[in-house]
mmCIF file of C-alpha atoms in Angstrom:
data_model
loop_
_atom_site.group_PDB
_atom_site.id
_atom_site.type_symbol
_atom_site.label_atom_id
_atom_site.label_comp_id
_atom_site.label_asym_id
_atom_site.label_seq_id
_atom_site.Cartn_x
_atom_site.Cartn_y
_atom_site.Cartn_z
ATOM 1 C CA MET R 1 -21.822 -3.353 12.027
ATOM 2 C CA LEU R 2 -17.890 -2.719 12.739
ATOM 3 C CA ALA R 3 -17.858 -6.273 13.992
ATOM 4 C CA ALA R 4 -19.217 -7.313 10.709
ATOM 5 C CA LEU R 5 -16.910 -5.219 8.656
ATOM 6 C CA ILE R 6 -14.118 -6.464 10.205
ATOM 7 C CA ILE R 7 -14.633 -9.938 9.934
ATOM 8 C CA VAL R 8 -15.897 -9.316 6.238
ATOM 9 C CA PHE R 9 -12.873 -7.105 5.487
ATOM 10 C CA ARG R 10 -10.017 -9.741 7.122
ATOM 11 C CA GLU R 11 -11.295 -12.627 5.060
ATOM 12 C CA VAL R 12 -12.005 -10.597 1.597
ATOM 13 C CA PHE R 13 -8.547 -9.352 2.376
ATOM 14 C CA GLU R 14 -6.497 -12.448 2.402
ATOM 15 C CA ALA R 15 -8.185 -13.631 -0.556
ATOM 16 C CA GLY R 16 -7.365 -10.077 -2.516
ATOM 17 C CA LEU R 17 -4.053 -10.546 -2.291
ATOM 18 C CA VAL R 18 -3.558 -13.365 -3.975
ATOM 19 C CA VAL R 19 -5.410 -12.778 -6.515
ATOM 20 C CA GLY R 20 -3.797 -9.267 -6.816
ATOM 21 C CA ILE R 21 -0.490 -11.001 -6.813
ATOM 22 C CA VAL R 22 -2.043 -13.739 -9.620
ATOM 23 C CA MET R 23 -3.381 -10.406 -11.701
ATOM 24 C CA ALA R 24 0.210 -9.145 -11.421
ATOM 25 C CA ALA R 25 2.244 -12.141 -12.577
ATOM 26 C CA THR R 26 -0.143 -12.737 -15.246
ATOM 27 C CA ARG R 27 0.508 -9.278 -16.616
ATOM 28 C CA THR R 28 1.166 -10.122 -19.775
ATOM 29 C CA VAL R 29 -0.784 -12.896 -20.914
ATOM 30 C CA PRO R 30 -3.717 -12.177 -23.121
ATOM 31 C CA GLY R 31 -7.534 -13.372 -22.035
ATOM 32 C CA ARG R 32 -5.934 -13.138 -17.692
ATOM 33 C CA GLY R 33 -9.224 -11.676 -17.289
ATOM 34 C CA TRP R 34 -11.659 -14.196 -18.098
ATOM 35 C CA TRP R 35 -9.909 -16.947 -16.283
ATOM 36 C CA VAL R 36 -8.889 -14.892 -13.378
ATOM 37 C CA GLY R 37 -12.479 -13.546 -13.086
ATOM 38 C CA GLY R 38 -13.979 -17.467 -13.767
ATOM 39 C CA GLY R 39 -11.389 -18.476 -10.716
ATOM 40 C CA VAL R 40 -13.367 -15.511 -8.413
ATOM 41 C CA LEU R 41 -16.685 -16.740 -9.566
ATOM 42 C CA GLY R 42 -16.267 -20.005 -9.247
ATOM 43 C CA GLY R 43 -14.628 -19.607 -5.698
ATOM 44 C CA THR R 44 -17.593 -17.368 -5.042
ATOM 45 C CA LEU R 45 -20.138 -20.189 -6.070
ATOM 46 C CA GLY R 46 -18.044 -22.948 -4.621
ATOM 47 C CA ALA R 47 -17.998 -21.103 -1.409
ATOM 48 C CA GLY R 48 -21.595 -20.727 -1.651
ATOM 49 C CA ILE R 49 -21.955 -24.603 -1.928
ATOM 50 C CA VAL R 50 -19.750 -25.532 0.554
ATOM 51 C CA ALA R 51 -21.389 -23.565 3.401
ATOM 52 C CA MET R 52 -24.694 -25.036 2.097
ATOM 53 C CA PHE R 53 -23.454 -28.217 3.184
ATOM 54 C CA ALA R 54 -21.133 -27.239 5.931
ATOM 55 C CA GLY R 55 -22.838 -29.006 8.519
ATOM 56 C CA ALA R 56 -22.571 -32.602 6.877
ATOM 57 C CA LEU R 57 -18.983 -31.729 5.520
ATOM 58 C CA SER R 58 -17.968 -31.421 9.397
ATOM 59 C CA ALA R 59 -19.434 -34.985 10.176
ATOM 60 C CA ILE R 60 -18.328 -36.637 7.213
ATOM 61 C CA PHE R 61 -14.769 -38.398 8.505
ATOM 62 C CA ASP R 62 -15.855 -39.281 11.987
ATOM 63 C CA GLY R 63 -15.432 -35.248 12.358
ATOM 64 C CA ILE R 64 -12.388 -34.234 10.329
ATOM 65 C CA GLY R 65 -14.005 -33.462 6.963
ATOM 66 C CA GLN R 66 -13.519 -30.070 7.264
ATOM 67 C CA GLU R 67 -9.953 -30.238 8.021
ATOM 68 C CA LEU R 68 -9.170 -32.955 5.221
ATOM 69 C CA PHE R 69 -11.264 -30.706 2.490
ATOM 70 C CA ASN R 70 -9.339 -27.827 3.477
ATOM 71 C CA ALA R 71 -6.236 -29.481 3.446
ATOM 72 C CA ALA R 72 -6.511 -31.211 0.006
ATOM 73 C CA ILE R 73 -7.944 -27.705 -1.769
ATOM 74 C CA LEU R 74 -4.995 -26.726 -0.213
ATOM 75 C CA ALA R 75 -2.703 -29.220 -1.665
ATOM 76 C CA VAL R 76 -4.050 -28.624 -4.968
ATOM 77 C CA ALA R 77 -3.455 -24.800 -4.949
ATOM 78 C CA VAL R 78 -0.017 -25.661 -3.918
ATOM 79 C CA VAL R 79 0.656 -28.012 -6.620
ATOM 80 C CA MET R 80 -0.799 -25.673 -9.301
ATOM 81 C CA LEU R 81 1.046 -22.467 -8.380
ATOM 82 C CA SER R 82 4.614 -24.508 -8.191
ATOM 83 C CA TRP R 83 3.432 -25.945 -11.763
ATOM 84 C CA HIS R 84 2.875 -22.180 -13.199
ATOM 85 C CA ASN R 85 6.185 -21.511 -11.634
ATOM 86 C CA ILE R 86 8.018 -24.428 -13.227
ATOM 87 C CA TRP R 87 6.256 -23.685 -16.291
ATOM 88 C CA MET R 88 7.130 -20.201 -16.262
ATOM 89 C CA ALA R 89 10.527 -20.882 -15.479
ATOM 90 C CA ARG R 90 10.774 -22.590 -18.913
ATOM 91 C CA HIS R 91 8.551 -20.200 -20.790
ATOM 92 C CA GLY R 92 10.726 -17.099 -19.811
ATOM 93 C CA ARG R 93 13.704 -18.842 -21.537
ATOM 94 C CA GLU R 94 12.157 -19.816 -24.122
ATOM 95 C CA ILE R 95 11.122 -16.045 -24.628
ATOM 96 C CA ALA R 96 14.400 -14.450 -24.343
ATOM 97 C CA ALA R 97 15.444 -17.317 -26.983
ATOM 98 C CA GLU R 98 12.856 -15.905 -29.273
ATOM 99 C CA MET R 99 12.106 -19.857 -29.346
ATOM 100 C CA ARG R 100 8.249 -19.204 -28.527
ATOM 101 C CA GLU R 101 5.938 -20.853 -31.297
ATOM 102 C CA ALA R 102 2.913 -18.725 -31.484
ATOM 103 C CA GLY R 103 0.796 -22.024 -30.951
ATOM 104 C CA GLU R 104 3.132 -23.040 -28.265
ATOM 105 C CA ALA R 105 2.304 -19.722 -26.397
ATOM 106 C CA VAL R 106 -1.328 -19.774 -26.416
ATOM 107 C CA VAL R 107 -1.122 -23.787 -25.169
ATOM 108 C CA ALA R 108 1.158 -22.869 -22.654
ATOM 109 C CA GLY R 109 -0.651 -19.612 -21.604
ATOM 110 C CA SER R 110 -4.022 -20.968 -21.056
ATOM 111 C CA MET R 111 -2.696 -24.060 -19.300
ATOM 112 C CA THR R 112 -0.899 -21.738 -16.445
ATOM 113 C CA LEU R 113 -3.723 -19.409 -16.982
ATOM 114 C CA MET R 114 -5.897 -22.615 -15.777
ATOM 115 C CA SER R 115 -3.509 -23.602 -13.019
ATOM 116 C CA LEU R 116 -3.699 -19.895 -11.471
ATOM 117 C CA ALA R 117 -7.469 -19.807 -11.768
ATOM 118 C CA ILE R 118 -7.506 -22.409 -9.566
ATOM 119 C CA VAL R 119 -5.484 -20.914 -7.326
ATOM 120 C CA VAL R 120 -7.336 -17.960 -7.314
ATOM 121 C CA GLY R 121 -10.901 -20.184 -6.524
ATOM 122 C CA VAL R 122 -9.390 -22.231 -3.606
ATOM 123 C CA ALA R 123 -8.220 -18.723 -2.262
ATOM 124 C CA VAL R 124 -11.898 -16.954 -2.494
ATOM 125 C CA LEU R 125 -13.397 -20.271 -1.688
ATOM 126 C CA ARG R 126 -11.832 -20.990 1.462
ATOM 127 C CA GLU R 127 -12.372 -17.197 2.761
ATOM 128 C CA GLY R 128 -15.765 -17.286 1.364
ATOM 129 C CA VAL R 129 -17.007 -19.998 3.475
ATOM 130 C CA GLU R 130 -16.771 -18.172 6.509
ATOM 131 C CA VAL R 131 -18.131 -15.131 4.573
ATOM 132 C CA VAL R 132 -20.902 -16.473 3.224
ATOM 133 C CA LEU R 133 -22.054 -18.745 6.627
ATOM 134 C CA PHE R 134 -21.419 -15.855 9.183
ATOM 135 C CA LEU R 135 -23.454 -13.519 7.306
ATOM 136 C CA TYR R 136 -26.251 -15.751 6.415
ATOM 137 C CA GLY R 137 -25.882 -16.166 10.396
ATOM 138 C CA VAL R 138 -26.864 -12.817 10.748
ATOM 139 C CA ALA R 139 -29.356 -12.247 8.052
ATOM 140 C CA THR R 140 -31.234 -14.734 9.724
ATOM 141 C CA SER R 141 -31.121 -14.498 13.594
ATOM 142 C CA GLN R 142 -31.690 -11.085 13.170
ATOM 143 C CA GLY R 143 -34.118 -8.759 12.389
ATOM 144 C CA GLY R 144 -33.479 -4.730 12.260
ATOM 145 C CA SER R 145 -29.909 -4.834 12.989
ATOM 146 C CA GLY R 146 -29.171 -7.269 10.818
ATOM 147 C CA LEU R 147 -29.477 -4.899 7.732
ATOM 148 C CA GLY R 148 -26.574 -2.717 9.712
ATOM 149 C CA ILE R 149 -24.125 -5.690 9.437
ATOM 150 C CA LEU R 150 -25.012 -6.521 6.116
ATOM 151 C CA ALA R 151 -23.843 -2.921 5.757
ATOM 152 C CA GLY R 152 -20.920 -3.377 7.586
ATOM 153 C CA GLY R 153 -20.010 -6.406 5.544
ATOM 154 C CA ALA R 154 -20.635 -4.771 2.007
ATOM 155 C CA ILE R 155 -18.243 -1.983 3.165
ATOM 156 C CA GLY R 156 -15.629 -5.014 4.366
ATOM 157 C CA LEU R 157 -15.665 -6.771 1.245
ATOM 158 C CA ILE R 158 -15.213 -3.304 -0.837
ATOM 159 C CA LEU R 159 -12.159 -2.395 1.393
ATOM 160 C CA GLY R 160 -10.828 -5.929 0.899
ATOM 161 C CA ALA R 161 -11.131 -6.025 -2.526
ATOM 162 C CA SER R 162 -9.357 -2.354 -2.790
ATOM 163 C CA VAL R 163 -6.635 -4.729 -0.995
ATOM 164 C CA CYS R 164 -6.524 -6.559 -3.985
ATOM 165 C CA LEU R 165 -5.925 -3.488 -6.531
ATOM 166 C CA LEU R 166 -3.856 -2.028 -4.318
ATOM 167 C CA THR R 167 -1.428 -5.229 -4.382
ATOM 168 C CA TYR R 168 -1.769 -5.587 -8.285
ATOM 169 C CA PHE R 169 -0.785 -1.608 -8.670
ATOM 170 C CA GLY R 170 1.709 -1.907 -6.372
ATOM 171 C CA LEU R 171 3.258 -4.925 -8.240
ATOM 172 C CA VAL R 172 2.804 -3.644 -11.995
ATOM 173 C CA ILE R 173 4.809 -0.061 -11.053
ATOM 174 C CA ILE R 174 7.818 -2.776 -10.809
ATOM 175 C CA PRO R 175 9.571 -2.657 -14.564
ATOM 176 C CA SER R 176 8.157 -5.649 -16.677
ATOM 177 C CA ARG R 177 11.515 -7.207 -16.752
ATOM 178 C CA HIS R 178 11.669 -7.711 -12.695
ATOM 179 C CA LEU R 179 8.080 -8.087 -12.600
ATOM 180 C CA PHE R 180 7.981 -11.962 -13.604
ATOM 181 C CA ALA R 181 10.928 -12.776 -11.215
ATOM 182 C CA VAL R 182 9.316 -10.532 -8.410
ATOM 183 C CA THR R 183 5.981 -12.549 -8.895
ATOM 184 C CA SER R 184 7.844 -16.413 -8.929
ATOM 185 C CA LEU R 185 9.162 -15.619 -5.823
ATOM 186 C CA MET R 186 6.030 -14.547 -4.137
ATOM 187 C CA LEU R 187 3.833 -17.556 -6.004
ATOM 188 C CA ALA R 188 6.706 -19.590 -4.662
ATOM 189 C CA PHE R 189 6.090 -18.339 -0.951
ATOM 190 C CA LEU R 190 2.249 -18.332 -1.471
ATOM 191 C CA ALA R 191 2.706 -21.778 -2.198
ATOM 192 C CA ALA R 192 4.587 -22.935 1.155
ATOM 193 C CA GLY R 193 2.561 -20.963 2.931
ATOM 194 C CA MET R 194 -0.496 -22.796 1.995
ATOM 195 C CA ALA R 195 1.498 -26.273 2.226
ATOM 196 C CA ALA R 196 2.483 -25.318 6.014
ATOM 197 C CA GLN R 197 -1.208 -24.122 6.582
ATOM 198 C CA ALA R 198 -2.650 -27.540 5.005
ATOM 199 C CA THR R 199 -0.300 -29.240 7.260
ATOM 200 C CA LYS R 200 -1.850 -27.449 10.287
ATOM 201 C CA PHE R 201 -5.043 -28.806 9.267
ATOM 202 C CA LEU R 202 -4.187 -32.308 8.958
ATOM 203 C CA GLU R 203 -2.719 -31.913 12.229
ATOM 204 C CA GLN R 204 -5.687 -30.678 13.728
ATOM 205 C CA ALA R 205 -7.619 -33.476 12.375
ATOM 206 C CA ASN R 206 -4.678 -35.789 13.878
ATOM 207 C CA VAL R 207 -3.766 -36.991 10.608
ATOM 208 C CA VAL R 208 -0.342 -36.307 10.651
ATOM 209 C CA THR R 209 1.140 -36.421 14.426
ATOM 210 C CA SER R 210 4.709 -36.518 13.997
ATOM 211 C CA LEU R 211 7.023 -33.358 14.477
ATOM 212 C CA GLY R 212 4.772 -31.471 16.372
ATOM 213 C CA THR R 213 6.841 -29.509 18.502
ATOM 214 C CA ILE R 214 5.936 -25.912 18.724
ATOM 215 C CA VAL R 215 9.334 -24.557 17.106
ATOM 216 C CA TRP R 216 9.058 -20.822 18.508
ATOM 217 C CA ASP R 217 6.424 -18.674 19.603
ATOM 218 C CA THR R 218 6.937 -14.913 18.288
ATOM 219 C CA SER R 219 3.059 -14.017 19.266
ATOM 220 C CA TRP R 220 4.784 -11.851 21.720
ATOM 221 C CA VAL R 221 6.121 -9.618 18.772
ATOM 222 C CA LEU R 222 3.649 -10.066 15.515
ATOM 223 C CA SER R 223 0.394 -12.759 16.968
ATOM 224 C CA ASP R 224 -0.930 -14.334 13.362
ATOM 225 C CA ARG R 225 -4.124 -12.589 14.566
ATOM 226 C CA SER R 226 -2.980 -9.235 14.027
ATOM 227 C CA LEU R 227 -3.769 -7.409 10.638
ATOM 228 C CA VAL R 228 -0.029 -7.685 9.464
ATOM 229 C CA GLY R 229 0.266 -10.964 11.184
ATOM 230 C CA ARG R 230 -2.385 -11.882 8.599
ATOM 231 C CA ALA R 231 -0.752 -10.163 5.756
ATOM 232 C CA LEU R 232 2.571 -11.965 5.962
ATOM 233 C CA HIS R 233 0.691 -15.265 7.062
ATOM 234 C CA THR R 234 -0.836 -14.804 3.550
ATOM 235 C CA LEU R 235 1.811 -13.693 1.831
ATOM 236 C CA ILE R 236 4.710 -15.861 2.800
ATOM 237 C CA GLY R 237 2.973 -18.224 5.203
ATOM 238 C CA TYR R 238 4.050 -16.655 9.014
ATOM 239 C CA SER R 239 2.975 -18.236 11.537
ATOM 240 C CA ASP R 240 3.733 -17.278 15.385
ATOM 241 C CA GLN R 241 3.651 -20.717 16.650
ATOM 242 C CA PRO R 242 4.766 -23.417 13.991
ATOM 243 C CA THR R 243 5.350 -26.676 14.668
ATOM 244 C CA ALA R 244 8.511 -28.840 13.478
ATOM 245 C CA MET R 245 6.101 -30.339 10.849
ATOM 246 C CA GLN R 246 4.688 -27.026 9.442
ATOM 247 C CA LEU R 247 8.314 -25.759 9.148
ATOM 248 C CA ALA R 248 9.332 -28.764 7.240
ATOM 249 C CA VAL R 249 6.902 -28.858 5.038
ATOM 250 C CA TYR R 250 6.896 -24.869 4.257
ATOM 251 C CA LEU R 251 11.118 -25.435 3.757
ATOM 252 C CA ALA R 252 10.460 -28.439 1.747
ATOM 253 C CA THR R 253 8.118 -27.170 -0.704
ATOM 254 C CA LEU R 254 10.348 -23.788 -1.371
ATOM 255 C CA ALA R 255 12.940 -26.354 -1.690
ATOM 256 C CA VAL R 256 11.280 -28.688 -4.098
ATOM 257 C CA THR R 257 9.691 -25.570 -6.530
ATOM 258 C CA PHE R 258 12.928 -23.851 -6.713
ATOM 259 C CA ALA R 259 15.203 -26.883 -7.620
ATOM 260 C CA LEU R 260 12.328 -27.822 -10.173
ATOM 261 C CA MET R 261 11.951 -24.424 -11.142
ATOM 262 C CA ARG R 262 15.985 -24.639 -11.735
ATOM 263 C CA LEU R 263 16.039 -27.923 -13.577
ATOM 264 C CA PHE R 264 13.280 -27.323 -15.965
ATOM 265 C CA ALA R 265 15.000 -23.775 -17.191
ATOM 266 C CA ALA R 266 17.945 -25.565 -17.793
ATOM 267 C CA ALA R 267 16.397 -28.325 -19.924
ATOM 268 C CA ARG R 268 16.252 -26.628 -23.353
ATOM 269 C CA PRO R 269 14.426 -27.892 -26.207
ATOM 270 C CA ALA R 270 16.713 -30.265 -27.764
ATOM 271 C CA ARG R 271 16.288 -29.058 -31.181
ATOM 272 C CA VAL R 272 17.996 -25.556 -29.959
ATOM 273 C CA VAL R 273 20.603 -27.635 -28.868
ATOM 274 C CA ILE R 274 21.123 -29.403 -32.446
ATOM 275 C CA ARG R 275 20.429 -26.341 -33.915
ATOM 276 C CA GLU R 276 23.919 -24.774 -31.993
ATOM 277 C CA ASN R 277 25.611 -28.013 -31.990
ATOM 278 C CA LEU R 278 25.537 -27.595 -36.018
ATOM 279 C CA ALA R 279 26.272 -24.096 -35.275
ATOM 280 C CA ALA R 280 29.327 -24.968 -33.774
ATOM 281 C CA ARG R 281 30.536 -27.769 -36.250
ATOM 282 C CA THR R 282 30.009 -25.558 -39.070
ATOM 283 C CA SER R 283 32.020 -22.633 -38.054
ATOM 284 C CA THR R 284 35.269 -22.101 -39.384
ATOM 285 C CA ARG R 285 36.018 -19.857 -36.809
ATOM 286 C CA PRO R 286 38.923 -21.493 -34.135
ATOM 287 C CA ARG R 287 37.891 -21.415 -30.721
ATOM 288 C CA MET K 1 7.934 -35.283 -28.098
ATOM 289 C CA THR K 2 9.235 -32.455 -25.431
ATOM 290 C CA ILE K 3 5.371 -31.903 -24.680
ATOM 291 C CA THR K 4 4.971 -35.311 -23.057
ATOM 292 C CA SER K 5 8.369 -35.339 -20.989
ATOM 293 C CA ASN K 6 7.747 -31.833 -20.014
ATOM 294 C CA ILE K 7 4.070 -33.247 -19.096
ATOM 295 C CA SER K 8 5.472 -36.673 -17.314
ATOM 296 C CA LYS K 9 8.126 -34.516 -15.395
ATOM 297 C CA ALA K 10 5.126 -32.145 -14.036
ATOM 298 C CA ALA K 11 3.467 -34.880 -13.043
ATOM 299 C CA ALA K 12 6.773 -36.363 -11.221
ATOM 300 C CA ALA K 13 6.638 -32.963 -9.817
ATOM 301 C CA ALA K 14 2.811 -32.923 -8.584
ATOM 302 C CA LEU K 15 3.825 -36.614 -7.077
ATOM 303 C CA VAL K 16 6.575 -35.071 -5.047
ATOM 304 C CA MET K 17 4.404 -32.312 -3.967
ATOM 305 C CA MET K 18 1.828 -34.538 -2.822
ATOM 306 C CA SER K 19 3.903 -37.107 -1.063
ATOM 307 C CA LEU K 20 5.163 -34.065 0.886
ATOM 308 C CA PHE K 21 1.617 -34.602 2.578
ATOM 309 C CA GLY K 22 1.421 -38.149 2.897
ATOM 310 C CA LEU K 23 4.964 -37.943 4.668
ATOM 311 C CA ALA K 24 5.532 -39.077 7.833
ATOM 312 C CA THR K 25 1.704 -39.282 8.615
ATOM 313 C CA THR K 26 1.465 -41.580 11.407
ATOM 314 C CA GLY K 27 -1.277 -43.787 13.177
ATOM 315 C CA LEU K 28 -2.690 -42.615 15.947
ATOM 316 C CA GLY K 29 -2.062 -43.256 19.695
ATOM 317 C CA ALA K 30 -3.983 -46.271 20.972
ATOM 318 C CA GLN K 31 -5.127 -44.608 23.749
ATOM 319 C CA GLU K 32 -8.636 -43.994 24.317
ATOM 320 C CA ALA K 33 -9.933 -40.405 24.203
ATOM 321 C CA VAL K 34 -11.961 -38.636 26.591
ATOM 322 C CA SER K 35 -14.929 -36.903 25.134
ATOM 323 C CA ILE K 36 -16.293 -33.763 26.678
ATOM 324 C CA GLN K 37 -19.270 -32.030 25.209
ATOM 325 C CA LEU K 38 -20.308 -28.168 25.042
ATOM 326 C CA SER K 39 -22.994 -26.297 23.228
ATOM 327 C CA ILE K 40 -23.591 -22.293 22.058
ATOM 328 C CA LYS K 41 -26.599 -21.054 22.699
ATOM 329 C CA ASN K 42 -27.742 -17.517 22.662
ATOM 330 C CA LYS K 43 -23.934 -16.935 21.824
ATOM 331 C CA GLN K 44 -22.690 -18.118 24.975
ATOM 332 C CA PHE K 45 -20.679 -21.139 25.595
ATOM 333 C CA GLN K 46 -22.377 -23.732 27.945
ATOM 334 C CA PRO K 47 -20.255 -24.430 30.522
ATOM 335 C CA ARG K 48 -18.147 -21.814 29.717
ATOM 336 C CA GLU K 49 -15.633 -23.842 31.491
ATOM 337 C CA ILE K 50 -14.901 -27.379 31.407
ATOM 338 C CA THR K 51 -12.811 -30.073 32.766
ATOM 339 C CA ALA K 52 -10.637 -32.617 30.988
ATOM 340 C CA PRO K 53 -7.973 -35.196 32.276
ATOM 341 C CA ALA K 54 -4.706 -34.637 31.603
ATOM 342 C CA ASN K 55 -2.117 -36.576 29.395
ATOM 343 C CA ARG K 56 -5.593 -38.633 27.409
ATOM 344 C CA PRO K 57 -6.779 -37.653 24.353
ATOM 345 C CA ILE K 58 -9.737 -35.175 23.834
ATOM 346 C CA ARG K 59 -13.072 -35.849 21.862
ATOM 347 C CA PHE K 60 -13.942 -32.211 22.464
ATOM 348 C CA THR K 61 -17.731 -32.010 20.725
ATOM 349 C CA ILE K 62 -19.348 -28.548 20.379
ATOM 350 C CA LYS K 63 -22.996 -28.165 19.472
ATOM 351 C CA ASN K 64 -23.930 -25.027 17.946
ATOM 352 C CA LEU K 65 -27.795 -24.484 19.049
ATOM 353 C CA ASP K 66 -27.926 -20.890 17.326
ATOM 354 C CA PRO K 67 -29.296 -19.935 14.118
ATOM 355 C CA ALA K 68 -26.037 -18.536 13.029
ATOM 356 C CA ALA K 69 -22.881 -20.077 12.373
ATOM 357 C CA ALA K 70 -19.525 -20.067 14.616
ATOM 358 C CA GLU K 71 -16.076 -20.223 14.595
ATOM 359 C CA PHE K 72 -15.009 -22.205 17.390
ATOM 360 C CA GLU K 73 -10.989 -21.170 17.894
ATOM 361 C CA SER K 74 -8.007 -21.266 20.100
ATOM 362 C CA VAL K 75 -4.912 -20.188 20.091
ATOM 363 C CA THR K 76 -3.058 -22.708 22.777
ATOM 364 C CA LEU K 77 -5.177 -25.795 21.627
ATOM 365 C CA ARG K 78 -4.291 -24.797 17.758
ATOM 366 C CA VAL K 79 -7.938 -25.196 16.654
ATOM 367 C CA GLU K 80 -10.104 -23.387 14.126
ATOM 368 C CA LYS K 81 -13.466 -25.115 13.262
ATOM 369 C CA LEU K 82 -16.634 -23.561 11.519
ATOM 370 C CA ILE K 83 -19.792 -24.882 13.387
ATOM 371 C CA ALA K 84 -22.627 -24.235 10.876
ATOM 372 C CA ALA K 85 -26.189 -22.856 12.384
ATOM 373 C CA GLY K 86 -27.573 -26.065 14.076
ATOM 374 C CA SER K 87 -24.979 -28.066 13.189
ATOM 375 C CA GLU K 88 -21.985 -29.986 16.019
ATOM 376 C CA GLY K 89 -18.503 -29.625 15.545
ATOM 377 C CA VAL K 90 -15.925 -32.301 16.712
ATOM 378 C CA VAL K 91 -12.306 -31.188 17.775
ATOM 379 C CA ASN K 92 -9.914 -34.210 18.519
ATOM 380 C CA LEU K 93 -7.069 -33.338 21.319
ATOM 381 C CA ARG K 94 -4.064 -34.801 21.699
ATOM 382 C CA PRO K 95 -3.278 -35.382 25.201
ATOM 383 C CA LEU K 96 -2.885 -32.260 27.019
ATOM 384 C CA SER K 97 -0.584 -31.042 30.006
ATOM 385 C CA PRO K 98 -2.120 -30.019 32.727
ATOM 386 C CA GLY K 99 -3.158 -26.253 32.471
ATOM 387 C CA ARG K 100 -6.130 -23.552 31.078
ATOM 388 C CA TYR K 101 -6.875 -23.446 27.998
ATOM 389 C CA ASP K 102 -8.800 -20.493 26.293
ATOM 390 C CA PHE K 103 -11.338 -20.932 23.488
ATOM 391 C CA PHE K 104 -13.635 -18.350 21.790
ATOM 392 C CA ASP K 105 -16.166 -17.710 18.980
ATOM 393 C CA ASP K 106 -14.421 -16.171 16.252
ATOM 394 C CA PHE K 107 -17.348 -14.670 14.610
ATOM 395 C CA ASN K 108 -18.217 -13.389 17.862
ATOM 396 C CA PRO K 109 -15.318 -12.599 19.914
ATOM 397 C CA GLN K 110 -17.106 -11.699 23.566
ATOM 398 C CA ASN K 111 -18.381 -15.301 24.033
ATOM 399 C CA THR K 112 -15.223 -17.054 25.472
ATOM 400 C CA GLY K 113 -14.407 -20.211 27.798
ATOM 401 C CA THR K 114 -11.720 -22.530 28.896
ATOM 402 C CA LEU K 115 -11.007 -26.124 29.287
ATOM 403 C CA VAL K 116 -9.273 -26.785 32.301
ATOM 404 C CA VAL K 117 -7.133 -29.613 32.190
ATOM 405 C CA ARG K 118 -5.656 -31.135 35.224
#
């Protein structure tokens, strides 16, 4: 029972961190509960479907189907996270300039919510597949002791979900004018970590083979199998033995995300510039 | 107008991200892989120790004969692979230097085994 509790807890806990951050990041966006809830539901259903076909998925592409699938959905999540951050870098500016029109705001809001709902879906799907396969195996292979294990799984689920709540309430303590900056930073690191993880899957599949040397080994200080290691793995992409390629992809994702955020934040709508130019021209005050 | 340029910029951003994964994807070594195989039965790896030659790519097949799923995992081999009940998982290993590489079933950590490379 304890083993089941631990296995279910650590999977749900990893997804819970992601859901908590997304909930905090979208705190001011109306209707986010439906989108995040939809992401969780979609991820759960997806996990069931993927678990059902896990054997077949493993067998395709000459045995590397599972790795390619994981890398692909992680890549989608990375793009969605970065896209969200870039959108928000721009709209944060527009809100400040009181430029945002109501219609535009709703469109932007639901677009960014959709991207984050997909991120939540991917996180829940990835961890959920393991939970479903594990519990299903237990339920079918064991009679009496199976009940205890399912109970352990249920407790693990509740504990894991409470990590999601703790993350959320821990973050929303932050005053709202800083909250956005904090959550976009966290989402950027989340994206970089996911990109590095996708790389690991491609390396495991032997699709990516260059830069395969291990850059450092900190498993003696903080193993990424420990609870703290796992939390940091999810939050900032910590790895105790990353390859040079993983590190390169990690840094590149961060650099590209931040560069695009700056670029989009700087590129203001043309009409603002025109209005400012007009104002400058009609101004009679000397500089 | 700004919306379309936004979308094309976003698409460009997406492409940059995707190409990061595509970069430096190189071809596999020409060397033929050595096939080794083991099973999981009654929550035990069989055999618990398996030998493979050094400096050759290895195609490692793990057959799960149990009615429960397993997660084949190894820190030193850098592998994490779900193997559903009654199915098999293939792990392609790059040429390894001689040594002992431990692995285990993450869903049942008492179940351990070792790959001996020499």
